[in-house]
Short mmCIF file of C-alpha atoms and ligand atoms in Angstrom, two decimals:
data_model
loop_
_atom_site.label_atom_id
_atom_site.label_comp_id
_atom_site.label_asym_id
_atom_site.label_seq_id
_atom_site.Cartn_x
_atom_site.Cartn_y
_atom_site.Cartn_z
CA MET A 17 0.00 0.00 0.00
CA SER A 18 1.42 3.37 -0.90
CA ILE A 19 -0.11 6.80 -0.27
CA SER A 20 2.05 9.90 -0.32
CA PHE A 21 1.54 13.59 0.45
CA ASP A 22 3.34 16.29 -1.52
CA PRO A 23 3.13 19.73 0.14
CA ARG A 24 5.66 21.54 -2.08
CA ASN A 25 3.09 23.87 -3.66
CA LEU A 26 2.02 24.99 -0.19
CA LEU A 27 5.41 26.58 0.34
CA ALA A 28 6.15 30.31 0.21
CA SER A 29 8.93 29.55 -2.28
CA MET A 30 6.22 28.44 -4.74
CA VAL A 31 3.23 30.70 -3.98
CA GLY A 32 4.76 33.65 -2.11
CA GLU A 33 4.85 34.43 1.62
CA GLU A 34 1.36 35.88 1.71
CA ASN A 35 -0.11 32.55 0.56
CA GLY A 36 2.47 29.92 1.40
CA LEU A 37 4.43 28.57 4.31
CA THR A 38 8.05 29.31 5.10
CA GLN A 39 10.34 26.62 6.48
CA ALA A 40 10.62 28.75 9.64
CA GLU A 41 6.83 28.72 10.10
CA LEU A 42 6.73 24.97 9.62
CA GLU A 43 9.64 24.33 11.99
CA ALA A 44 8.13 26.58 14.66
CA SER A 45 4.82 24.67 14.51
CA LYS A 46 6.12 21.11 14.63
CA ALA A 47 5.78 21.09 18.41
CA ALA A 48 2.08 22.00 18.10
CA ALA A 49 1.58 19.05 15.74
CA LEU A 50 3.23 16.66 18.18
CA THR A 51 1.11 18.04 21.03
CA ALA A 52 -1.99 17.44 18.89
CA LEU A 53 -0.88 13.85 18.29
CA GLN A 54 -0.32 13.24 22.00
CA GLY A 55 -3.57 14.96 22.95
CA PHE A 56 -5.61 12.80 20.60
CA ARG A 57 -3.72 9.67 21.60
CA GLN A 58 -4.49 10.26 25.28
CA GLN A 59 -8.19 10.60 24.55
CA TRP A 60 -8.13 7.45 22.41
CA GLU A 61 -6.33 5.57 25.21
CA ALA A 62 -9.02 6.75 27.62
CA GLY A 63 -11.60 5.13 25.31
CA LYS A 64 -13.20 8.40 24.24
CA TYR A 65 -12.77 7.85 20.51
CA GLY A 66 -12.98 4.48 18.81
CA PHE A 67 -12.35 4.91 15.07
CA PRO A 68 -8.63 3.96 15.32
CA ASP A 69 -9.65 0.53 16.70
CA LEU A 70 -12.10 -0.34 13.93
CA PRO A 71 -9.68 -1.92 11.42
CA GLY A 72 -8.47 -4.35 14.11
CA ASN A 73 -11.92 -5.76 14.92
CA LYS A 74 -11.37 -9.21 13.41
CA LYS A 75 -14.41 -10.74 15.11
CA LEU A 76 -16.75 -8.21 13.52
CA ILE A 77 -15.14 -8.67 10.09
CA GLN A 78 -15.66 -12.44 10.38
CA GLU A 79 -19.28 -12.05 11.48
CA ILE A 80 -20.07 -9.72 8.60
CA GLU A 81 -18.34 -11.98 6.10
CA ALA A 82 -20.28 -14.98 7.43
CA THR A 83 -23.58 -13.11 7.04
CA ALA A 84 -22.66 -12.05 3.50
CA LYS A 85 -21.68 -15.62 2.62
CA LYS A 86 -24.94 -17.03 3.98
CA LEU A 87 -27.04 -14.60 1.94
CA ALA A 88 -24.91 -14.62 -1.24
CA GLY A 89 -26.82 -15.38 -4.43
CA SER A 90 -30.23 -14.57 -2.93
CA TYR A 91 -30.33 -10.90 -3.96
CA ASP A 92 -29.24 -8.60 -6.75
CA THR A 93 -29.75 -5.31 -4.88
CA VAL A 94 -28.73 -4.06 -1.46
CA CYS A 95 -30.98 -1.20 -0.43
CA VAL A 96 -29.39 0.96 2.26
CA ILE A 97 -31.55 3.39 4.20
CA GLY A 98 -29.38 5.86 6.10
CA ILE A 99 -28.19 9.46 5.93
CA GLY A 100 -25.01 11.48 6.56
CA GLY A 101 -22.38 9.34 8.22
CA SER A 102 -24.73 6.38 7.91
CA ALA A 103 -24.73 6.55 4.10
CA LEU A 104 -21.76 8.44 2.67
CA GLY A 105 -19.15 5.81 3.58
CA CYS A 106 -20.86 2.98 1.74
CA TRP A 107 -21.44 5.28 -1.24
CA ALA A 108 -17.71 6.10 -1.29
CA VAL A 109 -16.80 2.39 -1.16
CA ASP A 110 -19.33 1.47 -3.84
CA CYS A 111 -18.16 4.24 -6.16
CA ALA A 112 -14.48 3.37 -5.66
CA MET A 113 -14.82 -0.39 -6.00
CA ARG A 114 -17.76 -0.96 -8.37
CA GLY A 115 -17.47 2.31 -10.25
CA PRO A 116 -19.41 5.55 -10.46
CA HIS A 117 -23.11 4.90 -11.05
CA PRO A 118 -23.54 5.71 -14.74
CA VAL A 119 -20.85 3.14 -15.64
CA GLN A 120 -21.44 0.37 -13.10
CA GLY A 121 -22.86 -2.03 -15.66
CA GLU A 122 -25.54 -4.67 -15.24
CA HIS A 123 -26.26 -5.98 -11.75
CA SER A 124 -27.10 -9.59 -10.98
CA SER A 125 -27.19 -11.94 -8.01
CA LYS A 126 -23.46 -12.51 -8.67
CA LYS A 127 -22.76 -8.77 -8.88
CA PRO A 128 -25.30 -7.09 -6.60
CA ARG A 129 -25.67 -3.33 -6.73
CA LEU A 130 -26.18 -0.79 -3.96
CA VAL A 131 -29.17 1.56 -3.88
CA ILE A 132 -28.72 4.16 -1.16
CA LEU A 133 -31.86 5.92 0.04
CA ASP A 134 -30.29 8.91 1.76
CA ASN A 135 -33.06 11.35 1.01
CA VAL A 136 -36.80 11.55 1.49
CA ASP A 137 -37.58 13.16 -1.86
CA PRO A 138 -40.76 11.28 -2.87
CA ASP A 139 -39.83 11.20 -6.57
CA PHE A 140 -36.44 9.71 -5.73
CA LEU A 141 -38.00 7.10 -3.40
CA ASN A 142 -40.65 6.06 -5.91
CA HIS A 143 -38.13 5.68 -8.72
CA ALA A 144 -35.78 3.68 -6.48
CA LEU A 145 -38.54 1.31 -5.37
CA GLU A 146 -39.74 0.83 -8.95
CA SER A 147 -36.22 -0.16 -9.94
CA MET A 148 -35.98 -2.96 -7.33
CA SER A 149 -37.72 -6.30 -6.89
CA PRO A 150 -38.69 -7.20 -3.28
CA LYS A 151 -37.76 -10.84 -3.95
CA LYS A 152 -34.24 -9.86 -4.94
CA THR A 153 -33.55 -7.06 -2.47
CA LEU A 154 -31.76 -7.10 0.86
CA VAL A 155 -32.58 -4.12 3.06
CA VAL A 156 -29.97 -2.57 5.35
CA VAL A 157 -31.26 0.15 7.67
CA ILE A 158 -28.53 2.18 9.36
CA ALA A 159 -28.98 4.75 12.15
CA LYS A 160 -26.72 5.17 15.15
CA SER A 161 -29.32 7.17 17.05
CA GLY A 162 -32.05 4.78 15.93
CA SER A 163 -34.37 7.73 15.48
CA THR A 164 -33.33 10.01 12.59
CA ALA A 165 -36.60 11.08 10.97
CA GLU A 166 -35.46 10.65 7.34
CA THR A 167 -34.17 7.13 7.97
CA MET A 168 -37.10 6.02 10.10
CA GLY A 169 -39.60 7.37 7.53
CA GLY A 170 -37.72 5.82 4.61
CA PHE A 171 -37.48 2.50 6.41
CA LEU A 172 -41.21 2.39 7.13
CA VAL A 173 -41.87 2.85 3.41
CA VAL A 174 -39.34 0.17 2.39
CA ARG A 175 -40.48 -2.25 5.12
CA GLU A 176 -44.06 -2.03 3.87
CA TRP A 177 -42.93 -2.42 0.24
CA LEU A 178 -40.92 -5.52 1.22
CA THR A 179 -43.77 -7.01 3.29
CA ASN A 180 -46.23 -6.44 0.45
CA GLY A 181 -43.80 -8.23 -1.84
CA ILE A 182 -42.64 -11.22 0.21
CA GLY A 183 -44.95 -11.35 3.22
CA LYS A 184 -43.72 -13.03 6.39
CA LYS A 185 -40.21 -13.52 5.05
CA ALA A 186 -39.58 -9.76 5.17
CA PRO A 187 -37.79 -9.64 8.56
CA SER A 188 -35.29 -12.25 7.35
CA ARG A 189 -34.33 -9.88 4.50
CA ILE A 190 -33.66 -6.90 6.76
CA ILE A 191 -30.37 -6.09 8.49
CA ALA A 192 -30.23 -3.31 11.07
CA VAL A 193 -27.06 -1.41 12.00
CA THR A 194 -27.57 0.69 15.10
CA SER A 195 -26.52 1.36 18.70
CA GLU A 196 -26.68 -1.56 21.07
CA GLY A 197 -28.37 -0.01 24.05
CA ARG A 198 -30.63 2.75 22.76
CA GLY A 199 -32.99 3.92 20.05
CA ASP A 200 -36.29 2.75 18.64
CA LEU A 201 -34.61 1.03 15.67
CA LYS A 202 -32.93 -1.38 18.10
CA VAL A 203 -36.28 -2.03 19.79
CA LEU A 204 -37.97 -2.79 16.46
CA ALA A 205 -35.04 -4.92 15.22
CA THR A 206 -35.23 -7.05 18.36
CA LYS A 207 -39.01 -7.34 18.19
CA GLU A 208 -39.06 -8.34 14.53
CA GLY A 209 -35.89 -10.44 14.66
CA TYR A 210 -33.67 -8.62 12.14
CA THR A 211 -30.02 -9.59 11.89
CA THR A 212 -28.42 -6.73 13.80
CA PHE A 213 -24.92 -5.25 13.97
CA HIS A 214 -23.95 -2.64 16.51
CA ILE A 215 -22.10 0.66 16.24
CA PRO A 216 -19.71 1.35 19.14
CA GLU A 217 -20.80 4.33 21.24
CA ASN A 218 -17.38 5.98 20.83
CA VAL A 219 -17.58 5.96 17.01
CA GLY A 220 -19.49 8.88 15.50
CA GLY A 221 -21.38 8.65 12.19
CA ARG A 222 -18.81 10.35 9.98
CA PHE A 223 -16.00 8.25 11.50
CA SER A 224 -17.91 4.97 11.10
CA VAL A 225 -17.11 3.81 7.56
CA LEU A 226 -14.93 0.98 8.89
CA SER A 227 -17.53 -0.14 11.44
CA ALA A 228 -20.59 -2.25 10.53
CA VAL A 229 -22.02 0.98 9.03
CA GLY A 230 -19.71 0.78 6.01
CA LEU A 231 -18.56 -2.83 6.20
CA VAL A 232 -21.99 -4.52 6.07
CA PRO A 233 -23.10 -2.91 2.77
CA ALA A 234 -19.55 -3.27 1.40
CA ALA A 235 -19.38 -7.00 2.13
CA LEU A 236 -22.87 -7.53 0.70
CA ILE A 237 -21.84 -6.04 -2.66
CA GLY A 238 -18.73 -8.20 -2.77
CA VAL A 239 -16.04 -5.81 -1.52
CA ASN A 240 -13.16 -7.50 0.30
CA ILE A 241 -13.59 -5.91 3.73
CA LYS A 242 -10.56 -7.71 5.15
CA LYS A 243 -8.36 -5.86 2.68
CA LEU A 244 -10.19 -2.58 3.34
CA CYS A 245 -9.36 -2.96 7.04
CA ARG A 246 -5.83 -4.18 6.36
CA GLY A 247 -5.01 -0.93 4.54
CA ALA A 248 -6.64 1.10 7.30
CA ALA A 249 -4.67 -0.78 9.97
CA GLU A 250 -1.42 0.02 8.18
CA MET A 251 -2.35 3.70 8.07
CA THR A 252 -3.37 3.63 11.75
CA GLU A 253 0.12 2.48 12.71
CA ALA A 254 1.68 5.29 10.67
CA ALA A 255 -0.73 7.84 12.15
CA TRP A 256 0.48 7.18 15.70
CA SER A 257 4.10 7.92 14.75
CA ASP A 258 5.73 11.19 15.79
CA ASN A 259 7.80 11.19 12.61
CA LEU A 260 6.29 13.89 10.43
CA ASP A 261 8.07 12.49 7.37
CA THR A 262 6.15 9.23 7.53
CA ASN A 263 2.97 10.29 9.34
CA ILE A 264 1.11 11.90 6.43
CA ALA A 265 -2.09 12.38 8.45
CA LEU A 266 -0.19 14.56 10.93
CA SER A 267 1.93 16.29 8.32
CA SER A 268 -1.08 17.19 6.23
CA ALA A 269 -3.02 18.36 9.31
CA LEU A 270 -0.11 20.65 10.21
CA HIS A 271 0.24 22.08 6.69
CA HIS A 272 -3.51 22.58 6.30
CA TRP A 273 -3.85 24.14 9.75
CA LEU A 274 -1.15 26.72 8.96
CA ILE A 275 -2.46 27.48 5.48
CA TRP A 276 -6.00 27.82 6.82
CA THR A 277 -5.37 29.85 9.93
CA ARG A 278 -2.24 31.88 8.97
CA LYS A 279 -2.76 32.32 5.23
CA LYS A 280 -6.53 32.73 5.56
CA LYS A 281 -7.60 29.94 3.20
CA SER A 282 -11.10 29.32 4.50
CA ILE A 283 -12.09 26.92 1.70
CA GLN A 284 -10.50 23.59 0.88
CA VAL A 285 -11.16 22.09 -2.54
CA ALA A 286 -10.85 18.29 -2.58
CA PHE A 287 -9.91 17.68 -6.21
CA PRO A 288 -9.78 13.99 -7.14
CA TYR A 289 -8.53 13.23 -10.66
CA SER A 290 -10.48 9.98 -10.56
CA ASN A 291 -14.19 9.35 -11.08
CA PHE A 292 -13.81 6.36 -8.77
CA LEU A 293 -12.84 8.68 -5.88
CA TRP A 294 -15.78 11.03 -6.45
CA GLY A 295 -17.86 9.35 -3.73
CA THR A 296 -14.89 9.62 -1.36
CA ALA A 297 -14.73 13.38 -2.00
CA PHE A 298 -18.34 13.68 -0.81
CA TRP A 299 -17.57 11.51 2.21
CA PHE A 300 -14.60 13.81 3.00
CA ARG A 301 -16.81 16.89 2.60
CA GLN A 302 -19.02 15.72 5.46
CA LEU A 303 -16.09 14.60 7.62
CA TRP A 304 -14.33 17.97 7.32
CA ALA A 305 -17.44 20.17 7.54
CA GLU A 306 -19.25 18.52 10.41
CA SER A 307 -16.12 17.83 12.45
CA LEU A 308 -14.40 21.19 12.12
CA GLY A 309 -17.22 23.71 11.77
CA LYS A 310 -17.80 24.74 15.39
CA ALA A 311 -19.13 27.72 17.35
CA LYS A 312 -17.06 27.18 20.49
CA ASP A 313 -13.59 25.98 21.33
CA ARG A 314 -12.93 23.64 24.23
CA THR A 315 -12.67 26.53 26.71
CA GLY A 316 -16.20 27.59 25.75
CA ALA A 317 -15.02 30.72 23.91
CA ILE A 318 -17.01 31.63 20.81
CA VAL A 319 -14.76 31.04 17.78
CA HIS A 320 -17.05 30.20 14.82
CA VAL A 321 -14.26 28.22 13.23
CA GLY A 322 -14.52 26.15 10.04
CA GLN A 323 -13.02 25.56 6.64
CA THR A 324 -15.60 25.00 3.88
CA PRO A 325 -14.89 21.79 1.95
CA VAL A 326 -15.72 21.76 -1.73
CA ALA A 327 -15.60 18.74 -4.04
CA ALA A 328 -14.33 19.20 -7.60
CA LEU A 329 -13.59 16.50 -10.17
CA GLY A 330 -10.54 16.59 -12.43
CA THR A 331 -10.42 17.10 -15.30
CA THR A 332 -14.18 17.74 -15.63
CA ASP A 333 -14.27 20.73 -13.27
CA GLN A 334 -11.28 22.38 -14.91
CA HIS A 335 -13.93 23.48 -17.39
CA SER A 336 -16.35 24.59 -14.69
CA GLN A 337 -14.50 25.82 -11.59
CA VAL A 338 -10.87 26.61 -12.44
CA GLN A 339 -11.60 30.09 -13.82
CA LEU A 340 -12.85 31.00 -10.33
CA TYR A 341 -9.97 29.18 -8.66
CA MET A 342 -7.39 31.04 -10.78
CA GLU A 343 -8.82 34.53 -10.74
CA GLY A 344 -11.40 34.73 -7.96
CA PRO A 345 -10.69 35.43 -4.28
CA ASN A 346 -7.47 33.79 -3.10
CA ASP A 347 -9.24 32.14 -0.15
CA LYS A 348 -8.80 28.47 -1.08
CA VAL A 349 -6.35 25.64 -0.73
CA TYR A 350 -6.51 22.78 -3.24
CA SER A 351 -5.94 19.14 -2.36
CA PHE A 352 -5.39 17.10 -5.51
CA TRP A 353 -6.04 13.35 -5.24
CA VAL A 354 -4.08 11.35 -7.77
CA VAL A 355 -4.25 7.68 -8.73
CA GLU A 356 -0.93 6.49 -10.09
CA LYS A 357 -2.04 3.29 -11.79
CA ALA A 358 -5.34 2.93 -13.61
CA ARG A 359 -6.97 -0.51 -13.51
CA LYS A 360 -6.63 -0.66 -17.26
CA GLN A 361 -5.04 1.98 -19.45
CA VAL A 362 -6.77 3.46 -22.50
CA LYS A 363 -4.59 4.12 -25.54
CA ILE A 364 -5.56 6.95 -27.85
CA PRO A 365 -5.58 5.60 -31.43
CA LYS A 366 -3.26 7.11 -34.03
CA ALA A 367 -5.87 8.40 -36.44
CA LYS A 368 -3.47 10.39 -38.70
CA LEU A 369 -6.20 12.76 -39.83
CA GLY A 370 -3.83 15.51 -40.82
CA LEU A 371 -5.55 17.65 -38.19
CA ASP A 372 -3.27 18.89 -35.44
CA GLY A 373 -6.06 19.04 -32.83
CA PHE A 374 -6.27 15.24 -33.08
CA ASP A 375 -2.95 13.98 -34.38
CA TYR A 376 -0.64 14.99 -31.50
CA LEU A 377 -2.75 12.87 -29.10
CA GLY A 378 -2.56 9.66 -31.16
CA GLY A 379 -0.43 6.91 -29.63
CA GLN A 380 -0.48 8.45 -26.12
CA THR A 381 -2.65 7.24 -23.23
CA MET A 382 -5.65 8.77 -21.47
CA GLY A 383 -3.71 8.29 -18.22
CA LYS A 384 -0.93 10.52 -19.56
CA LEU A 385 -3.47 13.15 -20.63
CA LEU A 386 -5.16 13.04 -17.20
CA ASP A 387 -1.79 13.42 -15.50
CA ALA A 388 -0.72 16.26 -17.78
CA GLU A 389 -4.00 18.09 -17.17
CA ARG A 390 -3.60 17.79 -13.40
CA ARG A 391 0.07 18.81 -13.35
CA ALA A 392 -0.77 21.73 -15.62
CA THR A 393 -3.57 22.84 -13.26
CA GLU A 394 -1.30 22.53 -10.20
CA ALA A 395 1.37 24.60 -11.94
CA ALA A 396 -1.11 27.22 -13.14
CA LEU A 397 -2.57 27.60 -9.64
CA ALA A 398 0.88 27.81 -8.04
CA SER A 399 1.97 30.42 -10.62
CA SER A 400 -1.01 32.52 -9.55
CA GLY A 401 -0.10 32.23 -5.87
CA ARG A 402 -2.80 29.64 -5.14
CA PRO A 403 -1.49 27.04 -2.64
CA ASN A 404 -2.10 23.39 -3.47
CA CYS A 405 -0.94 19.96 -2.41
CA THR A 406 -1.21 16.42 -3.74
CA PHE A 407 -2.14 13.06 -2.26
CA THR A 408 -1.07 10.16 -4.48
CA LEU A 409 -2.59 6.69 -4.16
CA GLU A 410 -0.76 3.97 -6.02
CA ARG A 411 -4.12 2.54 -7.14
CA VAL A 412 -7.78 2.44 -6.11
CA ASP A 413 -8.25 -0.93 -4.45
CA GLU A 414 -9.61 -1.97 -1.07
CA GLU A 415 -6.30 -1.52 0.77
CA HIS A 416 -5.63 1.97 -0.55
CA LEU A 417 -9.21 3.03 0.01
CA GLY A 418 -9.24 1.82 3.63
CA ALA A 419 -5.92 3.55 4.26
CA PHE A 420 -7.10 6.79 2.66
CA PHE A 421 -10.29 6.85 4.78
CA GLN A 422 -8.24 6.28 7.91
CA MET A 423 -5.67 8.91 6.93
CA MET A 424 -8.40 11.54 6.53
CA GLU A 425 -10.08 10.58 9.81
CA PHE A 426 -6.78 10.94 11.68
CA GLU A 427 -6.05 14.21 9.89
CA THR A 428 -9.45 15.52 10.98
CA ALA A 429 -8.92 14.41 14.58
CA PHE A 430 -5.47 16.08 14.66
CA MET A 431 -6.95 19.23 13.15
CA GLY A 432 -9.54 19.30 15.94
CA GLU A 433 -6.72 19.21 18.47
CA LEU A 434 -4.77 21.96 16.68
CA LEU A 435 -7.88 24.15 16.68
CA ASN A 436 -8.72 23.15 20.27
CA ILE A 437 -12.27 22.19 19.34
CA ASP A 438 -14.34 19.04 19.75
CA ALA A 439 -14.23 17.46 16.29
CA PHE A 440 -16.59 14.68 17.33
CA ASP A 441 -19.81 16.44 18.26
CA GLN A 442 -22.42 18.02 15.94
CA GLU A 443 -24.55 20.33 18.06
CA GLY A 444 -25.16 22.50 15.01
CA VAL A 445 -27.45 19.97 13.34
CA GLU A 446 -29.54 19.35 16.45
CA LEU A 447 -31.79 22.41 16.35
CA GLY A 448 -32.99 21.66 12.81
CA LYS A 449 -33.70 18.04 13.83
CA LYS A 450 -35.74 19.24 16.82
CA PHE A 451 -37.78 21.67 14.70
CA THR A 452 -38.47 18.80 12.26
CA TYR A 453 -39.75 16.55 15.07
CA ALA A 454 -42.01 19.38 16.24
CA LEU A 455 -43.30 20.07 12.70
CA MET A 456 -44.02 16.38 12.13
CA GLY A 457 -45.95 16.11 15.40
CA ARG A 458 -43.58 13.91 17.43
CA SER A 459 -44.64 13.88 21.06
CA GLY A 460 -42.41 15.58 23.64
CA TRP A 461 -41.22 18.36 21.30
CA ASP A 462 -43.75 21.06 22.22
CA GLU A 463 -41.06 23.51 23.29
CA PHE A 464 -39.68 23.48 19.73
CA LYS A 465 -43.16 23.74 18.26
CA GLU A 466 -43.55 26.98 20.21
CA ARG A 467 -40.11 28.23 19.21
CA PHE A 468 -40.89 27.51 15.57
CA ALA A 469 -44.22 29.33 15.85
CA ALA A 470 -42.39 32.35 17.34
CA TYR A 471 -39.94 32.27 14.41
CA GLU A 472 -42.79 32.21 11.89
CA LYS A 473 -44.58 35.06 13.67
CA LYS A 474 -41.38 37.13 13.54
CA ARG A 475 -41.09 36.52 9.79
CA GLY A 476 -44.61 37.83 9.36
O1 PA5 B 524 -21.64 12.20 11.53
C1 PA5 B 524 -22.70 12.20 12.14
O2 PA5 B 524 -22.77 11.94 13.35
C2 PA5 B 524 -24.01 12.49 11.42
O3 PA5 B 524 -23.81 12.87 10.11
C3 PA5 B 524 -24.89 11.25 11.42
O4 PA5 B 524 -24.24 10.19 10.76
C4 PA5 B 524 -26.24 11.53 10.75
O5 PA5 B 524 -26.90 12.61 11.35
C5 PA5 B 524 -27.14 10.30 10.81
O6 PA5 B 524 -27.32 9.90 12.14
P1 PA5 B 524 -27.95 8.49 12.51
O7 PA5 B 524 -26.96 7.44 12.14
O8 PA5 B 524 -28.20 8.54 13.96
O9 PA5 B 524 -29.20 8.36 11.70
#
């Protein structure tokens, strides 16, 4: 497994002192990075945070594999109902391993597909249900809280659809992934006898891709979850090292922290040059936004900190976003994601048309063109004083994907320490959830019904 981080275009020597880091700045901040590492390690040792342990959970991996083996051949679709951290991880895995959706190809009981219901848009739900057969669908409902309105509502619809289709067998075709000791989903799963996997309390949604949340759907669509976890375990070992040359999670956290806070780059563009990593860019967007966008620091002081993550796809978005990136406000840092080896290269035919716009490309590969486009964009941005860095994955396979997930989770945790905020809570989404409960008539939420009424009155 090989993942590297190249920060050279974050340096002042490349993008100027106003936008880039000097060696002196980096040297002076190394101690802060090591303090962040120790701070996070202490909390992990105290059992507060559990994502670093996930790749080592061999018992869980075996149990999930056994379940997948038992059910293999009996379905052609895995329908996941979940949202946020309970959906984005399995989408990222699906997109990376089976391909982005328009080019996934036919699905069958040998090559089951994933349908992720992570929204309650009625048109989306109806179309999804029409595309699936209840006899050939396995349902996986995922909610750590066991009560998220979108997931509970979506599940009720799918549960009825399944029961109408296959009657009493429905519970045997449902898998629940939820908390062990709380939530109404757990109560229902126990009552109706669903196969159930649990999410550890110390693993939050957006850090849960390597728990049953991501591993169950992954195993059911044929992804090798052992390899996924093997890559993540290798990265975990590297992430506990105090050697900044080998610990890319810590090194990248340090570079990004300085660029963000000292050079005022309040937006980070995750820029994969790989359609297969597009789902991972959306997974990263949630991880970075929800973990690092906070009102208060750990002392309780109001800080309103956050770096807005944006996903852009290379080369496609060169023709959509790069004009802004080159000439708009210099408030962004760009993280290019590169895949060194394509699964299969595409050679451009030598057409010899006598037309220069075609002929110079003949005989070269699409991989070379992709690489040239990305290097050209990096150089153009650097020449305009726009800091950028590059993560290179040798290939997109289970091991690299698992390692990349784990690298970004550690980077996020270290960033939380550097900013002195709690990267693991999400108070900011709670108020909206409470208003929704009140608007949908859930009992016990009268206070929020009144607050919402006051808001509407104020609006006039
Ligand atoms: O990262 C998080 O904690 C959130 O994005 C949750 O994953 C999301 O709100 C869904 O929560 P639940 O799994 O309880 O339905």
